[in-house]
CSV table of C-alpha atoms in Angstrom, one decimal:
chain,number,residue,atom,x,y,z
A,14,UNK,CA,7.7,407.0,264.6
A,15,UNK,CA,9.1,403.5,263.7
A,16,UNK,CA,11.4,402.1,261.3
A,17,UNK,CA,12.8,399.1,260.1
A,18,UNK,CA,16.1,397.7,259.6
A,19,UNK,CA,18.0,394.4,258.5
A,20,UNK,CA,20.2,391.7,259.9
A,21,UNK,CA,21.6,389.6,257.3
A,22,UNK,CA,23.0,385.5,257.8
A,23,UNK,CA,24.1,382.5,256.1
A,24,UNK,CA,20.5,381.1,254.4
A,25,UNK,CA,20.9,378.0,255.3
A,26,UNK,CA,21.0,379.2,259.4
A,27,UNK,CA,18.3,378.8,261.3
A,28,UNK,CA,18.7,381.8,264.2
A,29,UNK,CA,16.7,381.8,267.1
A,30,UNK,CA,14.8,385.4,268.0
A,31,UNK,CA,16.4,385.0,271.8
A,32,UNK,CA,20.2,384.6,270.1
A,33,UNK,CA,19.0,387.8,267.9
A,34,UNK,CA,18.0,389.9,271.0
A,35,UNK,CA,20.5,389.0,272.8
A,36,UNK,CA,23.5,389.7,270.3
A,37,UNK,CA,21.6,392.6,268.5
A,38,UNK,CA,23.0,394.4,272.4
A,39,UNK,CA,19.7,397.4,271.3
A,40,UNK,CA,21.2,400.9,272.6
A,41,UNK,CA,18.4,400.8,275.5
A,42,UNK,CA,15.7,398.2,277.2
A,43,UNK,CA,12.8,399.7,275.5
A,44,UNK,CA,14.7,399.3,272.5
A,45,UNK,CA,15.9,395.6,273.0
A,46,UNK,CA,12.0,394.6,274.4
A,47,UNK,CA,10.6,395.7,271.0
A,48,UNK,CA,12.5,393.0,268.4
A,49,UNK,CA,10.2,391.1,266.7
A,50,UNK,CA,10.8,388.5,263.8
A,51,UNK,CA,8.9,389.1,261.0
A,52,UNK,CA,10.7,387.3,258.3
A,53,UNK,CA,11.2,383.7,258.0
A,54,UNK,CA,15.0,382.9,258.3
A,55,UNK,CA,15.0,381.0,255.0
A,56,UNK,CA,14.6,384.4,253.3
A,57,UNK,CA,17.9,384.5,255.0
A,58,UNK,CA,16.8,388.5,256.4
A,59,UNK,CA,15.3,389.9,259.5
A,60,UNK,CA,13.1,392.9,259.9
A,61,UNK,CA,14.2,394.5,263.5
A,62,UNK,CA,11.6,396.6,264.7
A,63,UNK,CA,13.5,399.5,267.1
A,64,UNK,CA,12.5,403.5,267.7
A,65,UNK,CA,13.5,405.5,265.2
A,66,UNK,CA,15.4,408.2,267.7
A,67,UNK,CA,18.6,406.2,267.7
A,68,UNK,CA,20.9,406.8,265.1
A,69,UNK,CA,23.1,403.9,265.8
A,70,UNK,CA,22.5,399.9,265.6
A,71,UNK,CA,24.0,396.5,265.7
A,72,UNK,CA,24.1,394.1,262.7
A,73,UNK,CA,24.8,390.5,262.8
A,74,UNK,CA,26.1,387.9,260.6
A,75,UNK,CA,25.5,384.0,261.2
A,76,UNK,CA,28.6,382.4,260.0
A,77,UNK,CA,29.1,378.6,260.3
A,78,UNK,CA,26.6,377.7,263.4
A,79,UNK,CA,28.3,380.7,265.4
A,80,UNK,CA,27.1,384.7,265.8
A,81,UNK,CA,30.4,386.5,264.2
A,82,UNK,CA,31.9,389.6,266.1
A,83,UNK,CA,29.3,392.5,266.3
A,84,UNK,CA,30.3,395.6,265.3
A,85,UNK,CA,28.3,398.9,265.8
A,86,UNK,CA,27.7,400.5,262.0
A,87,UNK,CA,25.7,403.8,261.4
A,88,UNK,CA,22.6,402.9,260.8
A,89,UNK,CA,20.3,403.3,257.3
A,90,UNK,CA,16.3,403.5,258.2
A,91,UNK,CA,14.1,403.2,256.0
A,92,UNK,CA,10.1,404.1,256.3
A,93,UNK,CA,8.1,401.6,256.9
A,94,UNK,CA,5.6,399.7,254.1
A,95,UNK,CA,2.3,398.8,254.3
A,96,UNK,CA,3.3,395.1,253.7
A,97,UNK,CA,2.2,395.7,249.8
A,98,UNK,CA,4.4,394.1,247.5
A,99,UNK,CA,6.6,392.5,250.1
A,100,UNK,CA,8.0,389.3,250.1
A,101,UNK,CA,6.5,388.3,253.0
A,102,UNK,CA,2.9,387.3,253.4
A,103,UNK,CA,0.6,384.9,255.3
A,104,UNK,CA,0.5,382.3,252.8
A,105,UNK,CA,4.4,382.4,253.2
A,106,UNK,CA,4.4,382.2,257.0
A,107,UNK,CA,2.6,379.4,256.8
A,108,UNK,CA,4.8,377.1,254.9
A,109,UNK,CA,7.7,378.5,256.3
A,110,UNK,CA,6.4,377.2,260.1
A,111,UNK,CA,5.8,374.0,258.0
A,112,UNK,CA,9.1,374.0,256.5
A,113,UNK,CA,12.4,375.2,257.5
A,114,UNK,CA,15.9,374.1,257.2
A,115,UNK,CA,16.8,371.9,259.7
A,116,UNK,CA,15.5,368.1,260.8
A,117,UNK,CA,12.3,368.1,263.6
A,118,UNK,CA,12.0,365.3,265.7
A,119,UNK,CA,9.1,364.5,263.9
A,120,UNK,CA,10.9,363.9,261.0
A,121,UNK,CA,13.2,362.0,262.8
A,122,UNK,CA,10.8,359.7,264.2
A,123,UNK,CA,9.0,359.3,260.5
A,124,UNK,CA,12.3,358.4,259.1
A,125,UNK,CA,12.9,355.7,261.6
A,126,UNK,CA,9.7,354.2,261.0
A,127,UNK,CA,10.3,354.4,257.1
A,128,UNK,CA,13.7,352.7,257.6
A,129,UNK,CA,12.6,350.1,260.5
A,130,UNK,CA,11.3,347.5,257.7
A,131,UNK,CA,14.2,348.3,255.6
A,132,UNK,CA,16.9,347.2,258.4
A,133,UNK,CA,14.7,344.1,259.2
A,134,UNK,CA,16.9,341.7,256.7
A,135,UNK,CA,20.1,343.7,258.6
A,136,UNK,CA,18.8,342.4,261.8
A,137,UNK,CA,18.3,338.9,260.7
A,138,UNK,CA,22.1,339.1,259.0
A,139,UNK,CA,23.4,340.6,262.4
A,140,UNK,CA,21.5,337.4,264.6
A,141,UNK,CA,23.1,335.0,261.9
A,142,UNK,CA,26.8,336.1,262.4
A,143,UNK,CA,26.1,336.8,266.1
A,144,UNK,CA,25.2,332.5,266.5
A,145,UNK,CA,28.5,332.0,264.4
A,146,UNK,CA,30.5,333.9,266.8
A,147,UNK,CA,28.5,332.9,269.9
A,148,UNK,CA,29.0,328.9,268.8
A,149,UNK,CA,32.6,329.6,268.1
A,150,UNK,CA,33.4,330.7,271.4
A,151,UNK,CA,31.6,327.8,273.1
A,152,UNK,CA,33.4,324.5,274.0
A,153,UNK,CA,32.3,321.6,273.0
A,154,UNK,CA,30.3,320.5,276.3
A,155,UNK,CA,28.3,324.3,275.9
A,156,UNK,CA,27.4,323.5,272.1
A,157,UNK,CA,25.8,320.5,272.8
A,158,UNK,CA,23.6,321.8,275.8
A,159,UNK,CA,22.5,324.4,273.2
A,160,UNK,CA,21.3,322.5,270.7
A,161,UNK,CA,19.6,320.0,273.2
A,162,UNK,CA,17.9,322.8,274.1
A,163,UNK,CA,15.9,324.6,271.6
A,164,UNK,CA,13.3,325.4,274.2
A,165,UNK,CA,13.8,326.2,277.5
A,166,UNK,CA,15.0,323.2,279.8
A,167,UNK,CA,12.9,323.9,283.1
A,168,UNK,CA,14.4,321.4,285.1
A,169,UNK,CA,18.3,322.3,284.5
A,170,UNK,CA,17.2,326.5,285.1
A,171,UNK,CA,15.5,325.7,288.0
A,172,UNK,CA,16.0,324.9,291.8
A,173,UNK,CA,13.6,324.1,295.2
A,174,UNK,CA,14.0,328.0,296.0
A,175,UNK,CA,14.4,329.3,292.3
A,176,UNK,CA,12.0,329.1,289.8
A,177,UNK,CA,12.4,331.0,286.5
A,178,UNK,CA,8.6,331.8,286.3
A,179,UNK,CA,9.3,333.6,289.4
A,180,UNK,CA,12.0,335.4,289.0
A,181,UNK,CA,11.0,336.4,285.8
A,182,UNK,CA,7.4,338.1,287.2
A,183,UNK,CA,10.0,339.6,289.9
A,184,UNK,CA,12.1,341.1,287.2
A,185,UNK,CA,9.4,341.9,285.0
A,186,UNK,CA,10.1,340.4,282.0
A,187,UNK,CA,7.1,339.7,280.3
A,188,UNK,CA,7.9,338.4,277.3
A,189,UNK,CA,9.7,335.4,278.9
A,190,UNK,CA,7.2,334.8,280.8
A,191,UNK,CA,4.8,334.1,277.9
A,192,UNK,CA,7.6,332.2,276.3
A,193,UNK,CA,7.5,329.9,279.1
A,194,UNK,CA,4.0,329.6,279.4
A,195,UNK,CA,3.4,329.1,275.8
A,196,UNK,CA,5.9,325.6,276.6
A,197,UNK,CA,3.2,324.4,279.0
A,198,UNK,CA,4.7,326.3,282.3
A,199,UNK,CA,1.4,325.9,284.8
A,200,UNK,CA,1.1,329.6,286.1
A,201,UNK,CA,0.5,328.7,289.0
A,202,UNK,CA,3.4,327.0,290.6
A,203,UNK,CA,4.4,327.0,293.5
A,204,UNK,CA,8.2,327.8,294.6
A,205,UNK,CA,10.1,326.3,297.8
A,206,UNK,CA,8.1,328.6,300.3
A,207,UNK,CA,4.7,328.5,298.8
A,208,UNK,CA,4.6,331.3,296.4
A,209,UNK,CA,2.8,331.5,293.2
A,210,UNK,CA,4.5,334.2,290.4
A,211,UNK,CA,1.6,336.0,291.2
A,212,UNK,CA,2.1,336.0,294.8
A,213,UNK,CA,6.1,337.1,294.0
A,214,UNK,CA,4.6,339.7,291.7
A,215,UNK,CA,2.9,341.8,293.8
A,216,UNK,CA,5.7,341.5,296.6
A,217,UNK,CA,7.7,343.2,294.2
A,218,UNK,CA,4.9,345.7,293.1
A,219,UNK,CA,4.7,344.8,289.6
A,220,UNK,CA,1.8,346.0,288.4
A,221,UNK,CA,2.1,345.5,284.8
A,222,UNK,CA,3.1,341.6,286.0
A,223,UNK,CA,0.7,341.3,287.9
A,224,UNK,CA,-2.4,343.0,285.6
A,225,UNK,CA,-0.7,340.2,282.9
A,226,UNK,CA,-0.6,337.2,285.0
A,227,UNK,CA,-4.1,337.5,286.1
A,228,UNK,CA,-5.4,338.0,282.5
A,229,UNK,CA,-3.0,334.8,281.6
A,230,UNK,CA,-5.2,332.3,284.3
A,231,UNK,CA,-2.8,333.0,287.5
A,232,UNK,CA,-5.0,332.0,290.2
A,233,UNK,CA,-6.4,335.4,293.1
A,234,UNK,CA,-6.9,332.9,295.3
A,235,UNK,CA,-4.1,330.5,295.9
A,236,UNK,CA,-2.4,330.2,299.1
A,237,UNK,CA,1.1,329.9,300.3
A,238,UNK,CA,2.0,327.6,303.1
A,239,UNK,CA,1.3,330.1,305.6
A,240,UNK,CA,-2.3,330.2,304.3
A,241,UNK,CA,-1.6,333.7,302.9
A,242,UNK,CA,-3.3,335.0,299.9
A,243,UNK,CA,-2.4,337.5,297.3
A,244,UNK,CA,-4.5,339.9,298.9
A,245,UNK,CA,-2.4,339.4,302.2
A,246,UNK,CA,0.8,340.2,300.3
A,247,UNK,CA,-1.2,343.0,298.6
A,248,UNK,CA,-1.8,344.8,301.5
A,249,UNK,CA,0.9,344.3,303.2
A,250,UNK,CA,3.2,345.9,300.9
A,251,UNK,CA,0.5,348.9,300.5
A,252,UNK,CA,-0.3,348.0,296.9
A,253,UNK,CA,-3.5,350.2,297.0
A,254,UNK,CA,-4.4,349.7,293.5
A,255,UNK,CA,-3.4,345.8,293.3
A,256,UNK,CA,-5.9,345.7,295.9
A,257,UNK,CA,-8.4,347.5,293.9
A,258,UNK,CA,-7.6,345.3,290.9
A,259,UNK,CA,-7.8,341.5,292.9
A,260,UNK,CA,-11.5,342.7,294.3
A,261,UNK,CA,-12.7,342.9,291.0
A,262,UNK,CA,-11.6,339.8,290.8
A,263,UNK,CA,-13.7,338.8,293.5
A,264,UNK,CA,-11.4,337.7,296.2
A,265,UNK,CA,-12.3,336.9,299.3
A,266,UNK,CA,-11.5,339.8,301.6
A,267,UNK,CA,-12.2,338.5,304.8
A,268,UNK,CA,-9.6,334.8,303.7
A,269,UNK,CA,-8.1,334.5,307.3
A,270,UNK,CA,-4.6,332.8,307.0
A,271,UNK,CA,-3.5,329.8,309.3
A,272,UNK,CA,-3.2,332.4,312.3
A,273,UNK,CA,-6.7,334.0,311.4
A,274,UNK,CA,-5.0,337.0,310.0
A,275,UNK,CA,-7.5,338.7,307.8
A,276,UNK,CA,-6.3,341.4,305.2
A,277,UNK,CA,-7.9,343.6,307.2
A,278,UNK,CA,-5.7,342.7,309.9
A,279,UNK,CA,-2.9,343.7,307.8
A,280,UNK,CA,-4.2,346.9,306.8
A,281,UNK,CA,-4.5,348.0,310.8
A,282,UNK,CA,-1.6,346.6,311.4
A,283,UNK,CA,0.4,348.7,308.9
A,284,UNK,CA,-1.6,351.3,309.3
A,285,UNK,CA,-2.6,352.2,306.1
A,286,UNK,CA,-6.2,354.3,306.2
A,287,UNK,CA,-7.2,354.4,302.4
A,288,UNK,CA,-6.9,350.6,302.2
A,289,UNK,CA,-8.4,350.0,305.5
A,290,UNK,CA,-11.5,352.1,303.9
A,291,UNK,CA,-11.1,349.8,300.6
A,292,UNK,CA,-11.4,346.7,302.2
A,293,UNK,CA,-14.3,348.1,304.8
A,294,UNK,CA,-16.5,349.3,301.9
A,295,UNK,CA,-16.0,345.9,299.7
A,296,UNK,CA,-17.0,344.0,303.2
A,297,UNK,CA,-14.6,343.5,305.5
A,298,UNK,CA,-15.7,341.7,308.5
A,299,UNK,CA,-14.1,344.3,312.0
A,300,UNK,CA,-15.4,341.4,314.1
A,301,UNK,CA,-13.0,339.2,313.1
A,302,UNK,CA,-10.4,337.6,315.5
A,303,UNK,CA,-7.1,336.1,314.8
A,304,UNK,CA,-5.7,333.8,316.8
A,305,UNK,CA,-4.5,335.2,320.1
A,306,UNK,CA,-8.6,336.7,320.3
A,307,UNK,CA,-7.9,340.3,318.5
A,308,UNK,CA,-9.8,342.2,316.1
A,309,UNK,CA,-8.9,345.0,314.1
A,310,UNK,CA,-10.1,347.5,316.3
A,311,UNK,CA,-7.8,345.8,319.0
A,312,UNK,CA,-4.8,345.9,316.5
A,313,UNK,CA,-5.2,350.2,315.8
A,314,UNK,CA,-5.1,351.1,319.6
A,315,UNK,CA,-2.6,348.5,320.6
A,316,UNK,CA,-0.5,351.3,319.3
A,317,UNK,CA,-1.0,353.3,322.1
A,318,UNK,CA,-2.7,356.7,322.3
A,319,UNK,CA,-1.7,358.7,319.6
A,320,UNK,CA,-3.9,360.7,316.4
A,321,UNK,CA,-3.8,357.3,314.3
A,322,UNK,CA,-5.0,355.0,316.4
A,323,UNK,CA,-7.9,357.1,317.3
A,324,UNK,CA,-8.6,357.8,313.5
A,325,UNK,CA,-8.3,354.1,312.7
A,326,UNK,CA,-10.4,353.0,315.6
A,327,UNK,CA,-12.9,355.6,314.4
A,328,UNK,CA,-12.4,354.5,310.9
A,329,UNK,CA,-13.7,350.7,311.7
A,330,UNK,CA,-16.4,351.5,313.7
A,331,UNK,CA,-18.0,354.1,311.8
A,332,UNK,CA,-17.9,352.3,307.9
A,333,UNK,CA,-18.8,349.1,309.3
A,334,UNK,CA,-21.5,350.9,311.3
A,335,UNK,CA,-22.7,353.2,308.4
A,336,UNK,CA,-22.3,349.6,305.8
A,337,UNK,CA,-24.4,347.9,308.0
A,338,UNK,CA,-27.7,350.2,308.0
């Protein structure tokens, strides 16, 4: 046999069942394991399902956000109904779970997309009084290179080594760089040691730069003074999917730079296996020699003898033998 029993609170207190169990403190663990809310909390009542052999239980009170002092009371039982007649029912549960009395996130989210378009004209008022303040706390020499400047000024915010549209694909501000393409800014430029903003890009691992940049006209295949292309930089900094995303762009994977370093090269020389592979199955050339008459192959086992330079070795012979058939 079963009974039920009642905890009452505050109505406007939402409870949590694992506060109830735990400050309900059941007379035993088979007792305490069989709580179970029944009742929504805006009824403001819980229905605490515990054996009917114990004469004695807790009750609770929510007071304020806080569980007051728990007292142990005689307790009352009651048999069990049927559910007929009660003020609880299905059609109830299911706007209670839809509604109860606190804020969700969701709500919270909805009401700061209902009030973004209502602060808009607070935002403009707050950028007006902010270029009071701003052009109050200028000198004279500062206002006036402001208002010659109501675009950006390339030549006074750059230098030989420092080039905004560089430093900004670096930084990854996006935005800025549109703004300064959207002035005329030729994408690809080249800084003091050769580098485009695509080449700096992908140095820094900026994917989202660099998936942007190419989509904006930058250039795959421009070189830096050491005849490096992005593809070099790409692999050398084991950008695996930069790499994936430049070959679909149909770079050249076998560009050799002014010492006949090919990517491939690079690859072997960091020895990085999965984009060794990439560049093997788009048609890397392992014949290749650089400059001082070495292949790839020569590259992995000047290494020495240890588990990678076999598995590279083995690597170039057998997908260039196996691409080949």
């Amino acid at each position: 046999m079963v009974s039920w029993t009642t905890a009452t609170f505050s109505s406007n207190q939402l409870v949590p069942l694992s506060a109830v169990v735990t400050a309900a403190a059941a007379p035993c663990s088979s007792c305490r394991a069989n709580f179970l809310k029944v009742c929504s909390p805006r009824r403001g009542r819980f229905y605490l399902y515990v054996p009917e052999n114990h004469s004695r239980l807790r009750t609770f009170v929510v007071e304020s956000n806080r569980v007051s002092t728990l007292q142990s009371q005689p307790g009352t039982w009651e048999d069990p109904d049927n559910g007929s007649g009660s003020d609880y029912d299905e059609e109830d549960e299911e706007v209670e779970e839809n509604d109860l009395d606190y804020e969700s996130d969701w709500e919270e989210e909805r009401d700061a997309s209902a009030t973004t378009s209502v602060d808009k004209p607070t935002t403009n008022k707050y950028e007006e009084d902010l270029v009071k303040e701003v052009e109050q706390l200028l000198g004279p020499e500062e206002r006036a290179i402001l208002q010659q400047n109501v675009t950006p000024n390339l030549g006074k915010i750059s230098s030989e080594k420092w080039s905004p549209l560089h430093t900004l694909a670096l930084s990854g501000q996006i935005s800025f760089i549109d703004k300064l393409l959207e002035n005329g800014l030729d994408i690809d430029i080249l800084d003091q040691g050769g580098l485009t903003a695509l080449h700096q890009a992908i140095v820094g691992k900026k994917e989202a730069v660099i998936s942007h940049l190419l989509r904006k006209g930058a250039s795959p295949h421009v070189r830096d003074r050491d005849g490096a292309t992005p593809l070099h930089y790409a692999v050398q900094v084991g950008a695996m999917q930069t790499v994936k995303l430049l070959i679909k762009y149909k770079v050249d994977v076998n560009a050799a730079d002014n010492e006949g370093w090919t990517p491939l090269h690079i690859a072997i020389q960091s020895r990085n296996r999965y984009i060794a592979k990439i560049l093997l199955v788009n048609g890397a050339d392992t014949n290749r020699r650089n400059m001082d008459g070495r292949t790839p192959v020569d590259l992995s086992l000047c290494y020495g003898k240890d588990f990678k330079s076999y598995d590279l070795a083995m690597l170039l012979k057998v997908v260039s033998a196996n691409r080949d058939l």
